[in-house]
Amino acid sequence: MSVLVVAASQNNGNNDTARAQSRAKNLREKGFSWAQIVDVLAFDNQVSPLRLYRLAHNRSASHVVDEFNQLDPAATATLRVQRLYDYEMWPDGGRRPSVWVLPVLARMYCAATRELLTDATYASYGAEDQAAIDAADFSHLDQHRARPVVPSSTPAEQPRRFTDGLDLQAPVNGLDQLLVPTRDESFELFRAVTRTEPDPGRQETLFRLAQVFGGVSGLPVVRKLRPEERERLATATFSAHRPDASTIEIFKNVTGMCRHLDDSKGPEPVLKAVLRYRSVVGEMLDGVSRSALERDLVQVYAELSQLAGWLLYDVGRYPAADRCFKEGLAAAHAIKDVRTITFIHCCLAHMAIFREQIPKALDHVFAARGWAAQSGSALLATYAEQMAAWGYSTDGQEIATSRALNRVESLLPDRLADDDPEYLYFVDQGFSVGFQAGSWVRLNQSKRALQASESALELTAPGLVRNRGFRLIDRAKALVQQKEIPEAVRVLEEIAEIVAGHSSVRVGEWMFDVRRSLQPWARSPEVKQFDERLVHLGLSPRQPTIST
């Protein structure tokens, strides 16, 4: 008799599961989100949210386990079917789900990790584990998720803020995959953290922050922070605490680290970190009232938007770069940050000149000149004139180019002024002489270009790898103009070494432009040897990885 009862119970359980899965399928076809389906299933199925999400997705335990384990070829985080059942039974049996496993399951179920737990289970975790659970939200991956309706407010209900009119949360087209960490990236980051941080107490904070700042690519930046800075940054990022003045200083330091990492390694290692970091700051701005603190945070957002635009420009994602530059410009205007306004106009001019959109570039040059005059910064005025010289020389305007270069010489200060933004560290003597060389090359004045390029290379700091690459390109172009082919190839070989270790698409594109100019000498031993070197380094003309 007992055997029959058990068999009947098992059949009833199977029937309940089949009914739940059938209902979930019908609801999904009607446009219900996964969270809404789980809410409906909970009325008739008194099981844990973790099991309800699996039923909603109509997945067997073995199917979930197989997918989970495929994400970790090293088998360092192997999940077994019985262990999954244990997690789904908790707190009525089994064992409590691991805080490392939950975000992966949430990603698979397109859910917020917090939604996989009952209130009682969530309360059983420590504060740091709760913060990690709260931070891992993948509900945006659900195409049917309900979008919140934001109630309108009148000026009488809410005072005007610096961020009014700024589109802080709108995604940049084509870059969603860079903002959302994949499951593979999470596992790769976990392994990297355990290898680089021996202290288990610090591993979790390092993991959570690095995940926000681009995963493995953001790890070098986060590791440079002192342990107390990491904790303060984690508190501001993962809890309801608002950022304070100390946190904003950390934000500024991290931004500077990202700039220098870009100088030495290129945009790709730091692009994800900056885009995700910018997104986090944008979310913080939504919860900060009008104050001096809000102004400082908007300034961080403006500078991050400029940096994001620059990185996207350097990998050839021009529309996305333009979008970030202009969002940074809007943020800078909101707080009347004249220096950042000037800087972003210079960046927009830079990108337009590179794309040979000269009228558009000169519009930004004229705007930059005007704002630079208001800023009182000789360094920004110098940068604006450098953009003018580049634009005029690209357009073949020799007299206008000479005048702009003369203004550069008269304006360039010996060092940054006390009130100059730190991001202008690269506008120095080597940078200015480098623009002279590039301008003379474009005007086919190769002797003057060679003389200037020699000085520019001596003056360019070793850490400014991309800038050195461009200085070498100008020299190679001048040598080709003078038909000094063996020496031009020697310079190109040095450029190729830079391109192999630096992810700037622009440097690579211009190197291949110089190589194409050598086509009349393609059969010479020097050029043939250079082509072989390119093959050995695995270099070929690169295209943007995302056509946005």
Coordinates of C-alpha atoms in Angstrom, one line a residue:
M1 CA 0.0 0.0 0.0
S2 CA 2.8 2.4 0.9
V3 CA 4.5 1.7 -2.5
L4 CA 1.2 2.8 -4.3
V5 CA 1.1 5.9 -2.2
V6 CA 4.6 6.8 -3.1
A7 CA 4.1 6.1 -6.7
A8 CA 0.9 8.2 -6.7
S9 CA 2.8 11.0 -5.0
Q10 CA 5.5 10.9 -7.7
N11 CA 2.9 10.9 -10.4
N12 CA 1.2 13.9 -8.8
G13 CA 4.5 15.7 -8.6
N14 CA 5.3 15.0 -12.3
N15 CA 1.8 16.2 -13.2
D16 CA 2.2 19.4 -11.2
T17 CA 5.5 20.1 -13.0
A18 CA 4.1 19.4 -16.4
R19 CA 1.1 21.7 -15.7
A20 CA 3.4 24.5 -14.4
Q21 CA 5.6 24.2 -17.5
S22 CA 2.6 24.2 -19.8
R23 CA 1.2 27.3 -18.1
A24 CA 4.5 29.0 -18.2
K25 CA 4.8 28.4 -22.0
N26 CA 1.3 29.8 -22.6
L27 CA 2.0 32.9 -20.5
R28 CA 5.3 33.5 -22.2
E29 CA 3.5 33.4 -25.6
K30 CA 1.1 36.1 -24.3
G31 CA 4.0 38.4 -23.6
F32 CA 4.5 37.8 -19.8
S33 CA 7.9 38.5 -18.3
W34 CA 9.8 35.7 -16.5
A35 CA 9.2 37.5 -13.2
Q36 CA 5.4 37.7 -13.9
I37 CA 5.3 34.0 -14.9
V38 CA 7.0 33.1 -11.6
D39 CA 4.5 35.1 -9.7
V40 CA 1.6 33.2 -11.3
L41 CA 3.2 29.8 -10.8
A42 CA 3.8 30.6 -7.1
F43 CA 0.0 30.5 -6.5
D44 CA -0.2 26.8 -7.2
N45 CA 3.4 25.6 -6.5
Q46 CA 4.7 26.0 -3.0
V47 CA 8.4 25.7 -3.9
S48 CA 11.4 28.0 -3.8
P49 CA 11.7 30.9 -6.3
L50 CA 14.9 29.2 -7.6
R51 CA 12.8 26.2 -8.6
L52 CA 10.0 28.3 -10.0
Y53 CA 12.4 30.1 -12.4
R54 CA 13.5 26.8 -13.7
L55 CA 10.0 25.6 -14.2
A56 CA 9.1 28.9 -15.9
H57 CA 11.9 28.4 -18.4
N58 CA 10.8 24.8 -18.9
R59 CA 14.3 23.4 -18.2
S60 CA 15.2 20.1 -16.6
A61 CA 17.8 20.1 -13.8
S62 CA 20.3 18.2 -15.9
H63 CA 19.9 20.8 -18.7
V64 CA 20.6 23.7 -16.3
V65 CA 23.6 21.9 -14.8
D66 CA 25.0 21.1 -18.3
E67 CA 24.8 24.7 -19.4
F68 CA 26.3 25.9 -16.1
N69 CA 29.2 23.6 -16.3
Q70 CA 30.0 24.4 -19.9
L71 CA 30.9 27.9 -18.8
D72 CA 33.9 26.6 -16.8
P73 CA 36.1 24.3 -18.8
A74 CA 38.6 24.0 -15.9
A75 CA 35.8 22.5 -13.8
T76 CA 36.6 24.7 -10.9
A77 CA 33.0 25.5 -10.2
T78 CA 31.3 22.2 -11.2
L79 CA 27.6 22.0 -10.3
R80 CA 25.9 18.6 -10.0
V81 CA 22.2 17.8 -10.4
Q82 CA 21.8 16.8 -6.8
R83 CA 23.4 20.0 -5.6
L84 CA 21.0 22.1 -7.7
Y85 CA 18.1 20.2 -6.1
D86 CA 19.6 21.0 -2.7
Y87 CA 19.7 24.7 -3.6
E88 CA 16.1 24.6 -4.8
M89 CA 14.9 22.8 -1.6
W90 CA 16.3 25.4 0.7
P91 CA 15.2 26.5 3.4
D92 CA 13.0 23.4 3.8
G93 CA 15.9 21.1 3.2
G94 CA 19.1 20.7 1.1
R95 CA 21.6 23.6 1.5
R96 CA 21.6 27.3 1.1
P97 CA 22.6 28.5 -2.5
S98 CA 26.2 29.6 -2.9
V99 CA 26.6 33.4 -3.5
W100 CA 28.9 32.5 -6.4
V101 CA 26.4 30.3 -8.1
L102 CA 23.4 32.5 -7.9
P103 CA 24.5 35.2 -10.3
V104 CA 25.2 32.6 -13.0
L105 CA 21.7 31.1 -12.6
A106 CA 20.2 34.5 -12.6
R107 CA 21.9 35.3 -15.9
M108 CA 20.6 32.0 -17.3
Y109 CA 17.1 32.8 -16.1
C110 CA 17.2 36.5 -17.2
A111 CA 16.4 37.5 -13.7
A112 CA 17.6 39.7 -10.8
T113 CA 19.6 37.5 -8.4
R114 CA 17.6 38.8 -5.5
E115 CA 14.4 37.4 -7.1
L116 CA 15.8 33.8 -6.8
L117 CA 15.6 34.0 -3.0
T118 CA 12.9 34.3 -0.4
D119 CA 13.1 37.1 2.0
A120 CA 14.2 34.7 4.8
T121 CA 17.0 33.2 2.7
Y122 CA 18.2 36.6 1.6
A123 CA 18.3 37.7 5.2
S124 CA 20.5 34.8 6.1
Y125 CA 23.4 36.1 4.1
G126 CA 25.9 38.6 5.4
A127 CA 26.0 42.3 4.3
E128 CA 28.7 41.8 1.7
D129 CA 27.0 38.8 0.2
Q130 CA 23.7 40.7 0.1
A131 CA 25.4 43.5 -1.7
A132 CA 26.8 41.0 -4.3
I133 CA 23.3 39.6 -4.7
D134 CA 21.7 43.0 -5.1
A135 CA 24.3 44.0 -7.7
A136 CA 23.8 41.0 -10.0
D137 CA 20.6 42.0 -11.9
F138 CA 20.1 40.4 -15.3
S139 CA 16.4 41.1 -15.7
H140 CA 17.1 43.5 -18.5
L141 CA 17.9 40.5 -20.7
D142 CA 14.2 39.6 -20.6
Q143 CA 12.7 41.0 -23.7
H144 CA 9.2 40.9 -22.1
R145 CA 10.2 42.5 -18.8
A146 CA 7.8 45.2 -17.6
R147 CA 9.2 48.7 -18.0
P148 CA 8.7 51.0 -15.0
V149 CA 6.4 54.0 -15.5
V150 CA 8.0 57.1 -14.2
P151 CA 5.5 59.5 -12.7
S152 CA 5.7 63.1 -13.9
S153 CA 6.6 65.9 -11.5
T154 CA 6.2 69.6 -11.7
P155 CA 8.8 72.2 -10.8
A156 CA 6.9 72.9 -7.6
E157 CA 7.2 69.2 -6.5
Q158 CA 10.9 68.9 -7.3
P159 CA 13.6 71.6 -7.6
R160 CA 15.5 71.9 -10.8
R161 CA 18.7 69.8 -10.8
F162 CA 21.9 69.9 -12.8
T163 CA 21.0 66.7 -14.5
D164 CA 17.6 67.9 -15.7
G165 CA 17.6 67.4 -19.5
L166 CA 20.5 64.9 -19.5
D167 CA 19.7 61.5 -21.0
L168 CA 21.7 59.5 -18.4
Q169 CA 20.3 56.0 -18.9
A170 CA 19.7 55.7 -22.6
P171 CA 22.0 53.0 -24.0
V172 CA 24.6 53.8 -26.6
N173 CA 23.5 52.0 -29.8
G174 CA 25.4 48.8 -30.5
L175 CA 27.3 48.7 -27.2
D176 CA 24.8 46.7 -25.0
Q177 CA 27.1 43.7 -25.1
L178 CA 29.9 45.7 -23.6
L179 CA 27.8 46.9 -20.7
V180 CA 26.5 43.5 -19.7
P181 CA 29.0 41.0 -18.4
T182 CA 28.6 37.5 -20.0
R183 CA 28.7 34.3 -18.0
D184 CA 32.1 33.4 -19.5
E185 CA 33.5 36.8 -18.4
S186 CA 32.2 36.3 -14.9
F187 CA 33.9 32.9 -14.6
E188 CA 37.1 34.3 -16.2
L189 CA 37.1 37.2 -13.7
F190 CA 36.5 34.8 -10.7
R191 CA 39.6 32.8 -11.7
A192 CA 41.7 35.9 -12.2
V193 CA 40.7 37.3 -8.9
T194 CA 41.6 34.1 -7.0
R195 CA 44.9 34.1 -8.7
T196 CA 45.9 37.7 -8.1
E197 CA 44.4 38.3 -4.6
P198 CA 45.4 35.7 -2.0
D199 CA 43.3 37.3 0.8
P200 CA 39.8 35.6 0.7
G201 CA 38.4 38.6 2.6
R202 CA 39.4 41.0 -0.2
Q203 CA 38.6 38.7 -3.1
E204 CA 34.8 39.4 -3.0
T205 CA 35.2 43.2 -3.0
L206 CA 37.8 42.9 -5.8
F207 CA 35.5 40.6 -7.8
R208 CA 32.4 42.8 -7.4
L209 CA 34.2 46.1 -8.3
A210 CA 36.1 44.5 -11.2
Q211 CA 32.8 43.2 -12.6
V212 CA 31.4 46.7 -12.6
F213 CA 34.6 48.1 -14.2
G214 CA 34.7 45.8 -17.2
G215 CA 35.5 42.4 -15.8
V216 CA 39.0 41.1 -16.3
S217 CA 39.9 44.2 -18.3
G218 CA 39.0 46.4 -15.3
L219 CA 40.9 44.3 -12.8
P220 CA 44.3 46.2 -13.3
V221 CA 42.5 49.5 -12.5
V222 CA 40.7 48.3 -9.4
R223 CA 43.8 46.5 -8.1
K224 CA 45.7 49.9 -8.1
L225 CA 43.2 51.2 -5.5
R226 CA 44.1 50.8 -1.8
P227 CA 42.0 48.3 0.1
E228 CA 40.2 51.2 2.0
E229 CA 39.5 52.9 -1.4
R230 CA 38.0 49.7 -2.7
E231 CA 35.7 49.4 0.3
R232 CA 34.6 53.0 0.0
L233 CA 33.9 52.6 -3.7
A234 CA 32.1 49.3 -3.1
T235 CA 29.9 51.0 -0.5
A236 CA 28.9 53.8 -2.9
T237 CA 28.4 51.4 -5.8
F238 CA 26.5 48.6 -4.2
S239 CA 24.5 50.1 -1.4
A240 CA 21.9 52.8 -0.9
H241 CA 24.6 55.1 0.5
R242 CA 25.2 58.2 -1.6
P243 CA 28.7 59.0 -2.8
D244 CA 30.5 61.6 -0.7
A245 CA 33.4 63.9 -1.5
S246 CA 36.0 61.2 -0.8
T247 CA 34.3 58.8 -3.2
I248 CA 34.2 61.4 -5.9
E249 CA 38.0 61.9 -5.5
I250 CA 38.3 58.1 -6.0
F251 CA 36.2 58.4 -9.1
K252 CA 38.5 61.0 -10.5
N253 CA 41.6 58.9 -9.7
V254 CA 40.1 55.9 -11.4
T255 CA 39.3 58.0 -14.5
G256 CA 43.0 59.1 -14.6
M257 CA 44.1 55.5 -14.3
C258 CA 42.0 54.6 -17.2
R259 CA 43.5 57.4 -19.3
H260 CA 47.0 56.3 -18.6
L261 CA 46.2 52.6 -19.3
D262 CA 44.7 53.7 -22.7
D263 CA 48.0 55.7 -23.4
S264 CA 50.1 52.6 -22.9
K265 CA 47.9 49.7 -24.0
G266 CA 45.2 51.3 -26.2
P267 CA 41.4 51.5 -25.9
E268 CA 40.4 47.9 -25.9
P269 CA 41.7 46.9 -22.5
V270 CA 39.9 49.9 -20.9
L271 CA 36.8 50.5 -23.0
K272 CA 34.4 48.2 -21.1
A273 CA 35.6 49.5 -17.8
V274 CA 34.9 53.1 -18.8
L275 CA 31.5 52.4 -20.4
R276 CA 30.3 50.4 -17.3
Y277 CA 31.8 52.9 -14.9
R278 CA 30.1 55.8 -16.8
S279 CA 26.8 53.9 -16.5
V280 CA 27.3 53.5 -12.7
V281 CA 27.9 57.2 -12.3
G282 CA 24.8 58.0 -14.4
E283 CA 22.7 55.8 -12.1
M284 CA 24.1 57.5 -9.0
L285 CA 23.2 60.9 -10.5
D286 CA 19.6 59.9 -10.5
G287 CA 19.6 59.7 -6.7
V288 CA 21.6 62.8 -5.8
S289 CA 19.9 66.0 -5.1
R290 CA 21.0 69.4 -6.4
S291 CA 24.2 70.3 -4.4
A292 CA 27.9 70.9 -4.8
L293 CA 28.2 67.1 -4.6
E294 CA 25.9 66.7 -7.6
R295 CA 27.9 69.2 -9.5
D296 CA 31.1 67.3 -8.9
L297 CA 29.4 64.0 -9.9
V298 CA 28.1 65.6 -13.1
Q299 CA 31.7 66.7 -13.8
V300 CA 32.9 63.1 -13.4
Y301 CA 30.1 62.0 -15.8
A302 CA 31.1 64.6 -18.3
E303 CA 34.8 63.6 -18.2
L304 CA 33.9 59.9 -18.4
S305 CA 31.7 60.6 -21.4
Q306 CA 34.6 62.4 -23.1
L307 CA 36.9 59.5 -22.4
A308 CA 34.3 57.0 -23.6
G309 CA 33.9 59.0 -26.8
W310 CA 37.7 59.1 -27.3
L311 CA 38.1 55.3 -26.8
L312 CA 35.3 54.6 -29.2
Y313 CA 36.7 56.9 -31.7
D314 CA 40.1 55.2 -31.4
V315 CA 38.6 51.8 -32.3
G316 CA 36.6 53.2 -35.2
R317 CA 33.1 53.3 -33.7
Y318 CA 32.4 56.8 -34.8
P319 CA 28.6 57.2 -34.3
A320 CA 28.8 55.8 -30.8
A321 CA 31.8 58.1 -30.1
D322 CA 29.9 61.1 -31.4
R323 CA 27.0 60.2 -29.1
C324 CA 29.3 60.0 -26.0
F325 CA 31.1 63.2 -26.8
K326 CA 27.8 65.1 -27.2
E327 CA 26.4 63.6 -23.9
G328 CA 29.6 64.8 -22.2
L329 CA 29.2 68.2 -23.8
A330 CA 25.6 68.4 -22.5
A331 CA 26.7 67.5 -19.0
A332 CA 29.6 70.0 -19.1
H333 CA 27.1 72.7 -20.3
A334 CA 24.8 71.8 -17.4
I335 CA 27.4 72.8 -14.8
K336 CA 29.1 75.5 -17.0
D337 CA 32.4 73.6 -17.0
V338 CA 34.0 75.8 -19.7
R339 CA 37.2 73.8 -19.7
T340 CA 35.6 70.4 -20.4
I341 CA 33.3 72.1 -23.0
T342 CA 36.5 73.3 -24.8
F343 CA 38.2 70.0 -24.5
I344 CA 35.2 68.0 -26.0
H345 CA 34.9 70.4 -28.9
C346 CA 38.6 69.8 -29.6
C347 CA 38.0 66.0 -29.5
L348 CA 35.0 66.3 -31.9
A349 CA 37.3 68.4 -34.2
H350 CA 40.0 65.7 -33.9
M351 CA 37.6 62.9 -35.0
A352 CA 36.1 65.0 -37.8
I353 CA 39.6 65.8 -39.2
F354 CA 40.7 62.1 -39.0
R355 CA 37.5 61.3 -41.1
E356 CA 38.4 64.2 -43.5
Q357 CA 35.2 66.0 -42.6
I358 CA 36.9 69.4 -42.7
P359 CA 33.9 71.9 -42.6
K360 CA 32.5 70.0 -39.6
A361 CA 35.9 69.9 -38.0
L362 CA 36.5 73.7 -38.4
D363 CA 33.1 74.4 -36.9
H364 CA 34.3 72.6 -33.7
V365 CA 37.7 74.4 -33.9
F366 CA 36.0 77.8 -34.0
A367 CA 33.8 76.8 -31.0
A368 CA 36.8 75.5 -29.1
R369 CA 38.7 78.7 -29.7
G370 CA 35.8 80.7 -28.3
W371 CA 35.4 78.6 -25.2
A372 CA 39.2 78.4 -24.7
A373 CA 39.2 82.2 -24.6
Q374 CA 36.6 82.1 -21.8
S375 CA 38.4 79.4 -19.9
G376 CA 41.6 81.4 -19.4
S377 CA 43.6 78.2 -20.0
A378 CA 46.6 78.7 -22.2
L379 CA 46.9 74.9 -22.5
L380 CA 43.4 74.6 -23.9
A381 CA 43.9 77.5 -26.2
T382 CA 47.1 75.7 -27.4
Y383 CA 45.1 72.5 -28.0
A384 CA 42.5 74.3 -30.0
E385 CA 45.2 75.9 -32.2
Q386 CA 46.7 72.4 -32.8
M387 CA 43.4 71.2 -34.0
A388 CA 43.1 74.2 -36.3
A389 CA 46.6 73.6 -37.8
W390 CA 45.7 69.9 -38.4
G391 CA 42.4 70.9 -40.0
Y392 CA 43.9 73.6 -42.2
S393 CA 46.8 71.5 -43.4
T394 CA 44.6 68.6 -44.2
D395 CA 42.6 71.0 -46.3
G396 CA 45.8 72.3 -48.0
Q397 CA 45.6 75.8 -46.5
E398 CA 49.2 76.6 -46.0
I399 CA 48.9 80.3 -44.7
A400 CA 46.2 79.4 -42.2
T401 CA 48.2 76.4 -41.0
S402 CA 51.3 78.6 -40.5
R403 CA 49.4 81.1 -38.5
A404 CA 47.8 78.4 -36.3
L405 CA 51.3 76.8 -35.6
N406 CA 52.7 80.3 -34.7
R407 CA 49.9 80.7 -32.2
V408 CA 50.7 77.3 -30.8
E409 CA 54.3 78.3 -30.2
S410 CA 53.3 81.6 -28.5
L411 CA 50.5 80.0 -26.3
L412 CA 52.1 76.8 -25.1
P413 CA 52.9 77.1 -21.3
D414 CA 55.8 75.3 -19.7
R415 CA 53.5 73.2 -17.5
L416 CA 49.9 72.7 -16.4
A417 CA 48.5 75.7 -14.5
D418 CA 47.1 75.0 -11.0
D419 CA 43.5 75.3 -12.4
D420 CA 44.1 73.3 -15.5
P421 CA 42.3 69.9 -15.7
E422 CA 44.7 66.9 -15.1
Y423 CA 43.5 65.3 -18.4
L424 CA 45.5 67.9 -20.3
Y425 CA 48.8 66.2 -19.2
F426 CA 49.5 65.1 -22.8
V427 CA 49.5 68.7 -24.3
D428 CA 53.2 69.3 -24.0
Q429 CA 56.2 70.4 -26.1
G430 CA 56.5 67.0 -27.8
F431 CA 52.8 66.9 -28.6
S432 CA 53.0 70.4 -30.2
V433 CA 56.1 69.7 -32.2
G434 CA 54.4 66.5 -33.4
F435 CA 51.5 68.5 -34.8
Q436 CA 54.0 70.7 -36.6
A437 CA 55.5 67.6 -38.2
G438 CA 52.1 66.2 -39.2
S439 CA 51.0 69.6 -40.7
W440 CA 54.2 69.9 -42.8
V441 CA 53.7 66.4 -44.1
R442 CA 50.2 67.1 -45.2
L443 CA 51.5 70.2 -47.0
N444 CA 54.2 68.1 -48.7
Q445 CA 57.0 70.0 -46.9
S446 CA 58.9 66.9 -46.1
K447 CA 62.2 68.5 -45.0
R448 CA 60.5 70.6 -42.4
A449 CA 58.4 67.6 -41.4
L450 CA 61.5 65.4 -40.8
Q451 CA 63.2 68.1 -38.7
A452 CA 60.1 68.5 -36.6
S453 CA 59.5 64.8 -36.2
E454 CA 63.0 64.2 -34.9
S455 CA 62.4 66.7 -32.2
A456 CA 58.9 65.4 -31.5
L457 CA 60.2 61.8 -31.0
E458 CA 62.8 63.0 -28.5
L459 CA 60.2 65.0 -26.6
T460 CA 57.4 62.4 -26.5
A461 CA 57.2 60.6 -23.1
P462 CA 57.7 56.8 -23.3
G463 CA 54.3 56.2 -21.7
L464 CA 52.5 57.9 -24.5
V465 CA 52.8 55.0 -26.9
R466 CA 50.0 55.9 -29.3
N467 CA 51.4 59.4 -29.6
R468 CA 54.8 58.0 -30.4
G469 CA 53.2 55.8 -33.1
F470 CA 51.7 58.9 -34.8
R471 CA 55.0 60.8 -34.6
L472 CA 56.7 57.8 -36.3
I473 CA 53.9 57.7 -39.0
D474 CA 54.5 61.4 -39.8
R475 CA 58.2 60.7 -40.1
A476 CA 57.6 57.6 -42.4
K477 CA 55.3 59.6 -44.6
A478 CA 58.0 62.4 -45.0
L479 CA 60.6 59.8 -45.8
V480 CA 58.4 58.3 -48.5
Q481 CA 57.9 61.8 -49.9
Q482 CA 61.6 62.1 -50.2
K483 CA 61.9 58.6 -51.6
E484 CA 64.1 57.4 -48.8
I485 CA 62.5 54.0 -48.9
P486 CA 64.9 51.9 -46.8
E487 CA 64.7 54.4 -43.9
A488 CA 60.9 54.7 -44.3
V489 CA 60.6 50.9 -44.0
R490 CA 62.8 50.9 -40.9
V491 CA 60.5 53.4 -39.3
L492 CA 57.5 51.4 -40.4
E493 CA 59.0 48.3 -38.7
E494 CA 59.0 50.3 -35.4
I495 CA 55.4 51.3 -35.9
A496 CA 54.4 47.7 -36.6
E497 CA 55.8 46.7 -33.2
I498 CA 53.7 49.4 -31.6
V499 CA 50.6 48.4 -33.5
A500 CA 51.1 44.7 -32.4
G501 CA 51.0 45.8 -28.7
H502 CA 48.6 48.7 -28.8
S503 CA 44.9 48.4 -29.7
S504 CA 44.4 51.8 -31.5
V505 CA 42.7 51.1 -34.8
R506 CA 43.8 54.6 -36.0
V507 CA 47.5 53.9 -35.7
G508 CA 47.1 50.7 -37.6
E509 CA 45.0 52.3 -40.3
W510 CA 47.6 55.0 -40.9
M511 CA 50.5 52.5 -40.9
F512 CA 48.8 50.6 -43.7
D513 CA 48.1 53.9 -45.5
V514 CA 51.9 54.4 -45.5
R515 CA 52.5 50.9 -46.7
R516 CA 50.1 51.4 -49.6
S517 CA 52.1 54.5 -50.6
L518 CA 55.1 52.1 -50.9
Q519 CA 53.4 50.1 -53.6
P520 CA 55.7 51.3 -56.4
W521 CA 58.6 49.8 -54.4
A522 CA 56.7 46.6 -53.4
R523 CA 59.3 44.3 -55.0
S524 CA 62.2 45.9 -53.2
P525 CA 63.9 43.7 -50.6
E526 CA 63.1 46.2 -47.8
V527 CA 59.3 46.3 -48.5
K528 CA 59.1 42.6 -49.1
Q529 CA 60.8 42.0 -45.7
F530 CA 58.4 44.4 -44.1
D531 CA 55.4 42.6 -45.5
E532 CA 56.8 39.4 -44.1
R533 CA 57.2 41.0 -40.7
L534 CA 53.5 42.1 -40.8
V535 CA 52.5 38.5 -41.4
H536 CA 54.7 37.3 -38.6
L537 CA 53.1 39.8 -36.2
G538 CA 49.6 38.8 -37.4
L539 CA 48.8 42.3 -38.6
S540 CA 46.4 43.2 -41.4
P541 CA 44.2 46.2 -42.0
R542 CA 41.7 46.2 -39.1
Q543 CA 38.0 47.1 -39.2
P544 CA 35.9 48.3 -36.3
T545 CA 34.5 45.3 -34.4
I546 CA 31.1 46.9 -34.2
S547 CA 29.7 49.0 -37.1
T548 CA 28.3 51.8 -35.0

